[in-house]
Coordinates of C-alpha atoms (C1' of nucleotides) in Angstrom, one line a residue:
Chain A
X1 CA 4.9 23.4 36.9
X2 CA 5.6 25.6 33.6
X3 CA 8.5 23.7 31.8
X4 CA 10.9 25.1 30.3
X5 CA 13.0 23.5 27.5
X6 CA 15.9 25.1 26.0
X7 CA 18.7 23.6 23.7
X8 CA 22.1 24.8 22.2
X9 CA 22.8 23.7 19.0
X10 CA 24.7 20.6 18.9
X11 CA 28.4 20.3 17.7
X12 CA 30.3 18.9 15.0
X13 CA 32.9 16.9 17.0
X14 CA 35.9 16.9 14.2
X15 CA 37.6 19.4 16.0
X16 CA 38.4 20.8 19.8
X17 CA 35.7 22.8 21.2
X18 CA 36.9 26.4 21.6
X19 CA 35.7 29.6 23.6
X20 CA 32.7 30.4 20.9
X21 CA 31.2 26.8 21.7
X22 CA 31.9 27.8 25.5
X23 CA 30.3 30.9 25.0
X24 CA 26.9 29.3 23.7
X25 CA 27.0 26.6 26.4
X26 CA 27.8 29.3 29.3
X27 CA 24.9 31.6 27.9
X28 CA 22.4 28.7 27.7
X29 CA 23.4 27.9 30.8
X30 CA 22.7 31.0 32.4
X31 CA 19.3 31.0 30.7
X32 CA 18.8 27.5 32.1
X33 CA 19.7 28.1 36.0
X34 CA 17.7 31.2 35.6
X35 CA 14.8 29.2 35.1
X36 CA 15.4 26.6 37.4
X37 CA 16.0 29.4 40.5
X38 CA 12.5 31.1 39.6
X39 CA 10.5 27.4 39.7
X40 CA 10.4 26.4 36.3
X41 CA 10.7 22.7 35.4
X42 CA 13.8 23.0 33.1
X43 CA 15.1 20.7 30.6
X44 CA 18.9 21.6 29.0
X45 CA 19.9 19.8 25.9
X46 CA 23.0 19.7 24.7
X47 CA 25.1 17.4 22.6
X48 CA 27.0 16.3 19.6
X49 CA 26.3 16.2 15.8
X50 CA 28.3 13.2 14.8
X51 CA 27.1 12.0 11.5
X52 CA 28.0 13.2 7.9
X53 CA 30.9 13.2 5.8
X54 CA 33.8 15.2 7.2
X55 CA 33.4 12.8 10.1
X56 CA 33.6 9.8 7.7
X57 CA 36.7 11.5 6.3
X58 CA 38.4 12.3 9.3
X59 CA 38.0 8.9 10.8
X60 CA 39.5 7.3 7.9
X61 CA 42.3 9.7 7.7
X62 CA 43.1 9.0 11.0
X63 CA 42.9 5.3 10.9
X64 CA 39.7 4.8 13.3
X65 CA 36.0 3.8 12.6
X66 CA 33.7 7.0 12.5
X67 CA 32.3 5.8 15.7
X68 CA 35.8 5.4 17.2
X69 CA 36.1 8.7 16.5
X70 CA 33.0 10.3 17.3
X71 CA 32.6 8.8 20.3
X72 CA 36.6 10.1 21.5
X73 CA 36.0 13.7 20.4
X74 CA 32.0 13.8 22.0
X75 CA 34.0 13.1 25.3
X76 CA 36.1 16.4 24.4
X77 CA 33.1 18.5 24.6
X78 CA 31.2 16.5 27.4
X79 CA 34.2 17.0 30.0
X80 CA 34.6 20.6 29.2
X81 CA 30.9 20.5 29.9
X82 CA 31.6 19.0 33.3
X83 CA 34.9 19.5 34.2
X84 CA 35.8 22.9 32.8
X85 CA 32.4 24.8 32.5
X86 CA 29.7 23.7 35.2
X87 CA 27.3 23.4 32.3
X88 CA 23.8 22.2 33.9
X89 CA 22.6 20.3 30.9
X90 CA 19.9 17.5 31.6
X91 CA 21.2 15.1 28.7
X92 CA 24.4 15.3 26.4
X93 CA 22.6 14.1 23.3
X94 CA 24.3 12.1 20.5
X95 CA 22.8 11.7 17.3
X96 CA 24.4 8.2 16.9
X97 CA 22.1 7.4 20.3
X98 CA 19.7 4.6 19.4
X99 CA 16.4 6.8 20.3
X100 CA 17.8 9.6 17.8
X101 CA 18.0 6.7 15.0
X102 CA 14.6 6.2 15.9
X103 CA 13.4 9.9 16.3
X104 CA 15.0 10.7 12.8
X105 CA 13.8 7.7 11.2
X106 CA 9.9 8.5 12.4
X107 CA 10.3 12.2 11.4
X108 CA 11.2 11.2 7.8
X109 CA 8.2 8.9 7.4
X110 CA 6.0 11.5 8.5
X111 CA 7.5 13.8 6.5
X112 CA 7.1 11.1 3.8
X113 CA 3.2 10.3 4.7
X114 CA 2.6 14.0 4.2
X115 CA 3.7 14.0 0.7
X116 CA 6.9 16.0 1.2
X117 CA 9.1 14.1 0.4
X118 CA 9.9 12.6 -3.8
X119 CA 12.8 11.2 -5.3
X120 CA 15.0 12.8 -7.6
X121 CA 18.6 13.4 -8.6
X122 CA 20.8 16.0 -7.0
X123 CA 23.3 17.7 -9.2
X124 CA 26.8 19.4 -7.7
X125 CA 30.7 19.3 -7.9
X126 CA 31.7 16.2 -7.1
X127 CA 35.4 15.4 -6.7
X128 CA 36.2 11.6 -7.2
X129 CA 39.3 12.2 -5.3
X130 CA 37.7 13.3 -2.4
X131 CA 34.5 11.3 -2.6
X132 CA 32.3 14.0 -2.0
X133 CA 29.8 17.0 -3.4
X134 CA 31.2 20.7 -3.2
X135 CA 29.2 23.5 -3.1
X136 CA 29.6 25.8 -6.1
X137 CA 31.4 28.6 -3.7
X138 CA 33.6 25.8 -2.8
X139 CA 35.3 25.6 -6.0
X140 CA 37.1 27.9 -8.2
X141 CA 38.9 27.1 -11.5
X142 CA 42.6 27.2 -11.6
X143 CA 45.1 28.5 -13.8
X144 CA 44.4 25.5 -16.3
X145 CA 41.0 26.1 -16.8
X146 CA 40.3 23.2 -14.4
X147 CA 37.7 23.3 -11.8
X148 CA 38.9 22.5 -8.5
X149 CA 37.8 22.2 -4.8
X150 CA 39.1 25.0 -3.0
X151 CA 39.7 22.9 0.3
X152 CA 41.5 20.0 -1.5
X153 CA 42.7 21.1 -4.6
X154 CA 41.0 18.2 -6.4
X155 CA 39.3 18.3 -9.5
X156 CA 35.5 18.6 -9.6
X157 CA 33.2 17.4 -12.1
X158 CA 29.3 18.3 -12.8
X159 CA 27.7 14.7 -11.2
X160 CA 24.3 14.0 -10.6
X161 CA 23.3 11.5 -7.9
X162 CA 20.0 10.2 -7.0
X163 CA 18.6 11.6 -4.0
X164 CA 15.4 12.4 -1.9
X165 CA 14.1 15.7 -1.8
X166 CA 12.0 17.6 0.7
X167 CA 9.1 20.3 -1.0
X168 CA 10.6 23.1 0.9
X169 CA 9.5 25.5 -2.1
X170 CA 5.8 24.8 -0.6
X171 CA 6.6 26.1 2.8
X172 CA 7.4 29.7 1.9
X173 CA 4.2 31.5 2.5
X174 CA 3.9 29.2 5.6
X175 CA 6.6 30.3 6.8
X176 CA 6.8 33.9 6.5
X177 CA 2.7 33.5 7.8
X178 CA 4.6 31.7 10.9
X179 CA 7.1 34.4 11.1
X180 CA 4.6 37.6 11.0
X181 CA 2.2 35.5 13.6
X182 CA 4.9 35.0 16.1
X183 CA 7.4 38.3 16.1
X184 CA 9.8 36.6 19.0
X185 CA 10.3 33.6 16.7
X186 CA 13.6 35.1 15.3
X187 CA 16.0 37.0 17.4
X188 CA 17.8 39.5 17.1
X189 CA 15.5 41.3 14.9
X190 CA 18.5 41.7 12.0
X191 CA 19.0 37.9 11.8
X192 CA 15.1 37.9 11.5
X193 CA 15.3 40.3 8.8
X194 CA 18.4 38.0 7.1
X195 CA 16.1 35.0 7.4
X196 CA 12.6 36.9 6.1
X197 CA 14.3 38.3 2.8
X198 CA 15.8 34.5 2.2
X199 CA 12.6 33.3 2.7
X200 CA 10.5 36.0 0.3
X201 CA 12.9 35.5 -2.6
X202 CA 11.4 31.6 -2.6
X203 CA 13.0 28.5 -1.8
X204 CA 14.2 25.9 -3.6
X205 CA 13.5 21.7 -2.6
X206 CA 16.4 20.8 -0.3
X207 CA 18.0 17.2 -1.0
X208 CA 17.8 15.5 2.0
X209 CA 19.2 12.0 1.8
X210 CA 23.0 11.0 0.1
X211 CA 24.5 8.2 -1.5
X212 CA 27.5 9.0 -1.7
X213 CA 28.8 8.0 1.7
X214 CA 26.9 5.9 4.5
X215 CA 27.7 7.2 7.9
X216 CA 24.7 8.3 8.8
X217 CA 21.2 7.7 9.7
X218 CA 19.7 5.0 7.1
X219 CA 16.4 6.5 5.1
X220 CA 13.6 4.4 6.4
X221 CA 11.8 1.8 3.8
X222 CA 9.7 3.9 2.2
X223 CA 5.8 3.3 2.2
X224 CA 4.8 5.1 -1.3
X225 CA 6.3 2.6 -4.0
X226 CA 7.1 5.6 -6.0
X227 CA 10.0 5.9 -3.9
X228 CA 11.5 3.1 -3.7
X229 CA 14.7 2.5 -5.0
X230 CA 18.0 -0.4 -4.8
X231 CA 20.6 2.4 -3.6
X232 CA 21.5 2.8 0.1
X233 CA 20.4 6.7 1.3
X234 CA 21.8 8.0 4.2
X235 CA 19.8 11.3 5.5
X236 CA 21.5 14.5 5.1
X237 CA 23.0 15.4 8.0
X238 CA 21.2 18.7 8.9
X239 CA 17.7 16.4 8.6
X240 CA 18.8 14.2 11.4
X241 CA 20.8 17.2 13.1
X242 CA 18.0 19.4 13.8
X243 CA 15.7 16.1 15.1
X244 CA 17.9 15.6 18.3
X245 CA 16.0 18.8 19.8
X246 CA 12.5 16.6 19.4
X247 CA 14.6 13.3 20.6
X248 CA 15.2 15.0 23.7
X249 CA 11.8 15.6 24.1
X250 CA 11.1 11.8 24.1
X251 CA 9.9 11.9 20.4
X252 CA 8.1 9.8 19.5
X253 CA 7.3 8.1 22.3
X254 CA 3.9 9.7 22.9
X255 CA 4.0 8.0 26.6
X256 CA 7.4 10.0 27.2
X257 CA 7.3 11.7 30.5
X258 CA 9.8 13.7 28.5
X259 CA 6.8 14.7 26.4
X260 CA 5.6 17.8 28.4
X261 CA 8.9 19.8 27.4
X262 CA 8.1 19.9 24.0
X263 CA 7.5 22.6 22.0
X264 CA 10.6 24.0 23.1
X265 CA 10.9 27.5 24.6
X266 CA 14.0 28.6 23.2
X267 CA 17.0 26.9 20.6
X268 CA 20.4 29.1 21.1
X269 CA 22.3 28.9 18.3
X270 CA 24.9 30.6 16.7
X271 CA 24.7 32.7 13.4
X272 CA 26.2 30.3 11.0
X273 CA 23.3 28.3 11.3
X274 CA 20.1 30.4 11.7
X275 CA 18.6 29.3 8.2
X276 CA 18.5 25.8 9.3
X277 CA 17.0 26.8 12.4
X278 CA 14.6 29.2 11.2
X279 CA 13.7 27.5 8.0
X280 CA 14.5 23.9 7.7
X281 CA 13.7 22.9 10.8
X282 CA 10.5 24.6 11.2
X283 CA 9.5 23.3 7.7
X284 CA 10.6 19.9 8.5
X285 CA 8.3 20.2 11.9
X286 CA 4.9 21.6 9.8
X287 CA 5.6 18.7 7.3
X288 CA 5.6 16.1 10.4
X289 CA 2.4 17.6 12.2
X290 CA 4.8 18.9 14.9
X291 CA 4.8 21.9 16.9
X292 CA 7.1 24.8 16.4
X293 CA 9.7 25.8 18.9
X294 CA 9.0 29.1 20.6
X295 CA 12.1 30.8 19.9
X296 CA 15.3 31.0 18.1
X297 CA 17.9 33.5 19.6
X298 CA 21.0 33.6 17.4
X299 CA 24.0 34.8 19.4
X300 CA 27.3 36.4 17.6
X301 CA 30.6 35.6 17.0
X302 CA 33.3 36.2 19.7
X303 CA 36.7 37.9 17.9
X304 CA 40.1 38.2 19.9
X305 CA 40.9 41.5 20.5
X306 CA 38.4 42.8 17.3
X307 CA 40.0 39.7 14.9
X308 CA 38.8 36.6 13.9
X309 CA 40.1 33.5 16.2
X310 CA 41.7 31.1 13.9
X311 CA 44.1 28.5 14.2
X312 CA 46.3 30.0 11.1
X313 CA 46.1 33.3 13.2
X314 CA 47.1 31.3 16.3
X315 CA 44.8 33.8 18.4
X316 CA 41.7 30.5 19.3
X317 CA 41.4 30.8 22.8
X318 CA 40.9 27.2 24.6
X319 CA 38.4 27.7 27.8
X320 CA 40.2 25.8 29.8
X321 CA 43.3 28.1 29.5
X322 CA 40.7 31.0 30.2
X323 CA 38.9 29.1 33.3
X324 CA 42.5 28.5 34.7
X325 CA 43.8 31.8 34.0
X326 CA 40.9 34.3 35.5
X327 CA 38.4 32.0 37.3
X328 CA 35.3 29.8 35.6
X329 CA 32.6 32.7 36.9
X330 CA 34.9 35.6 35.6
X331 CA 34.8 34.2 32.5
X332 CA 31.1 33.5 32.4
X333 CA 30.7 36.8 33.7
X334 CA 32.7 38.8 31.1
X335 CA 31.0 36.9 28.1
X336 CA 27.5 37.9 29.1
X337 CA 28.4 41.1 30.9
X338 CA 31.0 42.7 28.5
X339 CA 28.5 42.9 25.1
X340 CA 25.0 41.9 24.6
X341 CA 24.3 38.4 23.5
X342 CA 23.4 38.7 19.9
X343 CA 26.4 41.3 18.7
X344 CA 29.8 39.9 17.9
X345 CA 31.6 40.3 20.9
X346 CA 35.2 41.5 21.1
X347 CA 37.9 40.2 24.0
X348 CA 40.8 40.5 25.1
X349 CA 43.1 40.1 28.3
X350 CA 43.1 43.8 29.5
X351 CA 39.1 43.5 28.8
X352 CA 39.0 40.6 31.1
X353 CA 40.9 42.3 33.3
X354 CA 39.2 45.3 33.7
X355 CA 35.7 43.5 34.3
X356 CA 37.4 41.1 36.7
X357 CA 39.0 43.9 39.0
X358 CA 36.1 46.7 38.2
X359 CA 33.1 45.0 38.5
X360 CA 33.9 41.9 40.9
X361 CA 36.7 42.7 42.9
X362 CA 36.3 46.6 43.4
X363 CA 32.3 46.7 42.9
X364 CA 30.2 43.7 44.4
X365 CA 33.8 42.3 46.1
X366 CA 34.4 45.1 48.0
X367 CA 31.0 46.2 48.8
X368 CA 30.3 42.5 50.1
X369 CA 33.8 42.9 52.4
X370 CA 33.6 46.5 53.9
X371 CA 30.1 45.7 55.1
X372 CA 30.8 42.2 56.4
X373 CA 33.8 43.2 58.1
X374 CA 32.2 46.1 60.2
X375 CA 29.6 43.5 61.1
X376 CA 32.2 41.3 62.2
X377 CA 34.5 43.4 63.8
X378 CA 31.7 45.8 65.8
X379 CA 28.8 43.7 65.8
X380 CA 29.8 40.1 67.2
X381 CA 29.7 38.6 64.0
X382 CA 26.0 38.8 63.8
X383 CA 23.7 40.6 61.4
X384 CA 22.1 43.8 63.0
X385 CA 18.7 44.5 63.2
X386 CA 17.9 47.4 61.2
X387 CA 16.2 50.4 63.1
X388 CA 13.9 52.9 61.3
X389 CA 14.7 53.1 57.2
X390 CA 15.5 56.2 56.0
X391 CA 14.2 57.8 52.4
X392 CA 17.7 56.7 51.3
X393 CA 17.2 53.6 53.0
X394 CA 14.3 52.8 51.2
X395 CA 15.6 54.1 47.9
X396 CA 18.3 51.9 47.4
X397 CA 16.3 48.9 49.0
X398 CA 13.5 49.5 46.5
X399 CA 15.8 49.7 43.8
X400 CA 17.8 46.2 44.2
X401 CA 14.0 45.0 44.7
X402 CA 13.0 45.8 41.3
X403 CA 15.9 44.0 40.0
X404 CA 13.7 40.9 40.1
X405 CA 11.3 42.1 37.7
X406 CA 13.8 43.7 35.6
X407 CA 15.5 40.3 35.3
X408 CA 12.7 38.5 34.5
X409 CA 12.0 40.9 31.8
X410 CA 15.6 41.1 30.2
X411 CA 16.0 37.3 30.7
X412 CA 12.9 36.5 28.6
X413 CA 14.7 38.0 25.4
X414 CA 18.1 36.5 26.5
X415 CA 19.3 40.5 27.2
X416 CA 21.6 38.9 29.5
X417 CA 23.9 42.1 28.9
X418 CA 21.3 44.7 30.3
X419 CA 20.2 42.3 33.1
X420 CA 23.8 42.5 34.2
X421 CA 24.0 46.1 33.6
X422 CA 21.2 47.1 35.8
X423 CA 22.1 44.8 38.8
X424 CA 25.9 46.7 38.7
X425 CA 24.3 50.1 38.5
X426 CA 22.7 49.1 41.8
X427 CA 25.7 48.1 43.1
X428 CA 27.3 51.3 42.0
X429 CA 24.5 53.3 44.1
X430 CA 25.2 50.9 47.0
X431 CA 28.8 51.6 47.5
X432 CA 28.0 55.5 47.1
X433 CA 25.1 55.4 49.5
X434 CA 27.8 53.3 52.0
X435 CA 30.2 56.1 51.4
X436 CA 27.4 58.7 51.8
X437 CA 26.4 57.5 55.5
X438 CA 29.7 56.3 56.5
X439 CA 29.0 53.8 59.0
X440 CA 32.6 54.1 60.4
X441 CA 31.7 57.4 61.7
X442 CA 28.3 56.3 62.7
X443 CA 30.1 53.3 65.0
X444 CA 31.3 56.2 67.1
X445 CA 28.2 58.7 66.9
X446 CA 25.1 56.3 66.3
X447 CA 25.7 52.7 66.5
X448 CA 21.8 52.2 65.9
X449 CA 22.2 53.9 63.0
X450 CA 25.3 52.2 61.8
X451 CA 23.2 48.9 62.3
X452 CA 20.6 49.9 60.1
X453 CA 23.1 50.6 57.2
X454 CA 24.9 47.9 57.3
X455 CA 21.9 45.8 57.5
X456 CA 20.4 47.5 54.3
X457 CA 23.8 47.0 52.5
X458 CA 23.9 43.3 53.2
X459 CA 20.2 43.0 52.4
X460 CA 21.3 44.4 48.6
X461 CA 24.2 42.1 48.5
X462 CA 22.0 39.3 49.5
X463 CA 19.5 40.1 46.5
X464 CA 22.3 40.3 44.1
X465 CA 24.5 37.3 45.3
X466 CA 20.6 35.8 44.6
X467 CA 20.4 37.2 41.7
X468 CA 23.9 36.4 40.1
X469 CA 23.7 32.3 40.7
X470 CA 23.2 32.0 37.4
X471 CA 25.6 33.9 35.8
X472 CA 28.6 33.1 38.6
X473 CA 27.1 29.6 40.6
X474 CA 30.0 29.4 42.7
X475 CA 30.8 32.8 43.6
X476 CA 27.5 33.6 44.3
X477 CA 27.3 30.6 46.5
X478 CA 29.8 31.4 48.2
X479 CA 28.5 35.4 48.8
X480 CA 25.4 34.0 50.2
X481 CA 27.4 31.6 52.7
X482 CA 29.2 34.2 53.6
X483 CA 26.0 36.1 54.3
X484 CA 24.5 33.1 56.7
X485 CA 21.6 32.6 54.0
X486 CA 20.8 28.9 54.6
X487 CA 21.7 26.7 51.5
X488 CA 19.4 25.2 49.5
X489 CA 19.8 23.0 46.3
X490 CA 22.3 23.8 43.8
X491 CA 22.3 27.5 42.6
X492 CA 20.3 26.7 39.5
X493 CA 22.2 23.5 38.5
X494 CA 19.1 21.0 39.0
X495 CA 15.1 21.5 39.2
X496 CA 15.6 21.5 42.9
X497 CA 16.7 25.0 42.9
X498 CA 13.3 26.1 42.4
X499 CA 12.8 26.6 46.4
X500 CA 14.4 27.3 49.2
X501 CA 15.8 30.3 50.9
X502 CA 18.4 30.3 47.7
X503 CA 16.0 30.3 45.1
X504 CA 13.8 33.5 43.5
X505 CA 10.7 32.5 45.8
X506 CA 13.0 33.6 48.9
X507 CA 13.8 37.0 46.8
X508 CA 11.5 39.2 49.5
X509 CA 12.6 36.8 52.5
X510 CA 14.7 39.4 54.2
X511 CA 17.8 38.5 55.5
X512 CA 17.4 38.1 59.4
X513 CA 19.0 40.2 61.8
X514 CA 20.9 37.5 64.4
X515 CA 22.4 35.3 61.7
X516 CA 25.8 34.8 62.8
X517 CA 28.3 35.3 60.1
X518 CA 32.0 33.8 59.9
X519 CA 35.0 36.0 59.5
X520 CA 34.9 37.4 55.8
X521 CA 37.2 36.5 53.3
X522 CA 37.6 37.9 49.6
X523 CA 35.3 36.0 47.4
X524 CA 36.6 38.3 44.4
X525 CA 40.1 38.6 44.9
X526 CA 42.2 40.9 42.6
X527 CA 43.6 39.5 39.6
X528 CA 47.4 38.7 40.6
X529 CA 49.7 37.6 38.0
X530 CA 53.1 38.0 37.0
Chain B
rG1 C1' 25.7 44.2 -7.7
rG2 C1' 21.0 43.5 -4.3
rC3 C1' 19.1 43.7 0.7
rU4 C1' 19.8 44.6 6.0
rG5 C1' 22.2 47.0 10.0
rU6 C1' 26.5 49.9 12.2
rG7 C1' 29.0 54.9 12.4
rU8 C1' 27.7 59.5 19.6
rA9 C1' 33.6 61.7 24.7
rG10 C1' 40.6 57.6 24.4
rC11 C1' 37.6 52.2 25.0
rU12 C1' 32.7 49.9 25.1
rC13 C1' 28.2 51.5 24.5
rA14 C1' 22.7 54.5 26.2
rG15 C1' 19.5 57.4 23.4
rU16 C1' 11.1 56.1 24.0
rU17 C1' 6.5 58.2 19.6
rG18 C1' 12.0 64.9 17.3
rG19 C1' 11.7 69.5 22.3
rU20 C1' 14.8 72.9 28.8
rG21 C1' 22.3 74.1 27.7
rA22 C1' 24.1 65.5 24.9
rG23 C1' 24.7 60.7 28.7
rA24 C1' 26.7 55.9 31.7
rG25 C1' 30.4 52.9 32.3
rC26 C1' 35.4 51.9 31.9
rG27 C1' 40.6 54.3 31.6
rC28 C1' 42.6 59.1 32.9
rA29 C1' 43.8 63.9 36.1
rC30 C1' 42.6 66.4 40.5
rG31 C1' 40.5 66.6 45.4
rA32 C1' 38.4 63.6 49.7
rC33 C1' 37.8 60.2 53.0
rU34 C1' 39.8 55.3 55.6
rC35 C1' 34.9 50.7 57.3
rA36 C1' 36.9 47.7 52.8
rU37 C1' 40.4 43.6 48.1
rA38 C1' 46.4 50.1 47.3
rA39 C1' 39.6 49.1 47.3
rU40 C1' 35.2 53.6 47.8
rC41 C1' 33.2 58.5 47.2
rG42 C1' 33.1 63.4 44.5
rU43 C1' 34.6 66.7 40.8
rG44 C1' 36.7 67.4 35.6
rA45 C1' 38.4 66.5 31.2
rG46 C1' 34.4 69.9 27.1
rG47 C1' 32.7 64.7 21.8
rU48 C1' 31.6 69.0 14.3
rC49 C1' 26.5 62.6 17.8
rG50 C1' 30.7 59.7 9.9
rG51 C1' 30.2 63.9 5.8
rC52 C1' 26.7 66.8 2.6
rG53 C1' 21.8 69.0 1.8
rG54 C1' 16.3 69.3 3.3
rU55 C1' 11.4 69.0 6.4
rU56 C1' 10.4 71.8 11.5
rC57 C1' 9.5 77.3 15.6
rG58 C1' 13.4 73.0 17.2
rA59 C1' 16.8 66.8 14.8
rA60 C1' 21.7 62.7 17.1
rU61 C1' 16.3 61.1 16.6
rC62 C1' 12.5 62.1 10.3
rC63 C1' 13.3 62.4 4.4
rG64 C1' 17.5 62.4 0.6
rC65 C1' 22.1 61.6 -1.3
rC66 C1' 27.3 60.5 -0.2
rC67 C1' 31.2 57.8 2.9
rA68 C1' 33.0 53.6 6.2
rC69 C1' 32.4 49.4 8.1
rA70 C1' 29.8 44.4 8.9
rG71 C1' 26.2 40.7 7.8
rC72 C1' 23.2 38.1 4.6
rU73 C1' 22.8 36.6 -0.9
rA74 C1' 21.4 27.8 0.0
rC75 C1' 22.0 21.7 0.7
rC76 C1' 30.8 20.7 3.9
rA77 C1' 29.0 21.5 8.7

RNA sequence: GGCUGUGUAGCUCAGUUGGUGAGAGCGCACGACUCAUAAUCGUGAGGUCGGCGGUUCGAAUCCGCCCACAGCUACCA
């Protein structure tokens, strides 16, 4: 069976999850469910990135240990995945997991064995009060002429500390060659361009350890005596964070049954961390002699009515609030249907409402309801037997049948926006077809023809319902229930979804005449709110 | 400043390698129908395709300049 391994970025759990996190998890979930329904052996990894100075500082402020803080906050993310978003991850990895420690130390050893790690000093703006370094742009010179950290207002001084470095500089050409040979490695193109230009400008070696704090994975004992030191180093968090992707595939256990998943097919990330995934990560892997992931898909940020989401503006949306207000499936649908994945998006209450009422209630929901109602009331609640198909029947059926290939093509590049657009075009046409055929008139004049029209319509609804299971698992399941399609698996939640009447393998298994249906009820009620 | 993009109907956007009179969805107006979730179907509104200039028989689509907006320009994550 073909494997498909995909990941989200792991969240830094020093704050609460917001709709931006949810966006990434949902999109990745949709991709994972799609592949499972399409018969792939899928593994979906998500989790939390728990080390680093900020976690340690936050813990100190709150009077708990870093581990306690991490455990508490990781649980918040995991609960959101489980109880709010219905995310079908296969493992929720925490960078504090024991196997991840082993994995991170092993990739470090391999990079070292390849001669890419050396000991030197790292210089930067250091705040004694905050006990941390600040990047140049995180500092400013105040009115007294003293350089301070913008965030905390404390004085910073130019300081050097011992650090291990990674020879990133020697990987620029190799990276460029890889980008050129693998044009789909980074998407969308505009993000890829940014990465190319950055690398073309030359790369500096990267400081990959810290001695100024200890909340991290210890650097393993060096084998090369020149690297020996009496200081305690922990890994720079990005070394450990990125490595989660191979830990999730069983690294370094050569016997692991998870090994079949590497190289990953897809890393889904936000645009703020493209450099780490498109430059540092492949360089680390090259150094360690590990295959590179096949693709990094970079999504955009969500704006609230065109404005950046921020705590100070007070327009931060909590996923649970949205799910409660509109329904989870509506939220999932909206986020993928409203704007292209890879572009920034803007959401608003009116926008969600329009999508919900127009696309879900009026279009898909009502098409289902009007056709099922006629069957229920006039045809003894049994799926009718179609007669000879007219050109019009065949046209709409063929358009619906073509959606599977269209979706596969678009999903290959995570173009959920166009995939959904194509499906809704078919639904638009089907509503027009239904109105044009006027089955309510045929009821009195030509019952056989009415049966054909109703069967054609229901068959198209079946295909669309089957198709949209990854996007709206709950609602699609209700639609398939209403059509009397025999249940199989779980709408893409597990690999069991790859076969049976609700898998994509059943794409051409048409709706069986004679199937009993229940009294239809609205699957997508219009939005009601005071 | 440099680099990369974007700028098309009220809104969100499509528009292959330049070619019949510039499109879709939503929203809006009017009309039709009544199977259906006050849903659906049809018609329409007539937008200098950011601006100027150029190439061409012909450009939203190529070239140049300009304007506006966004992103990137490394080690907090």
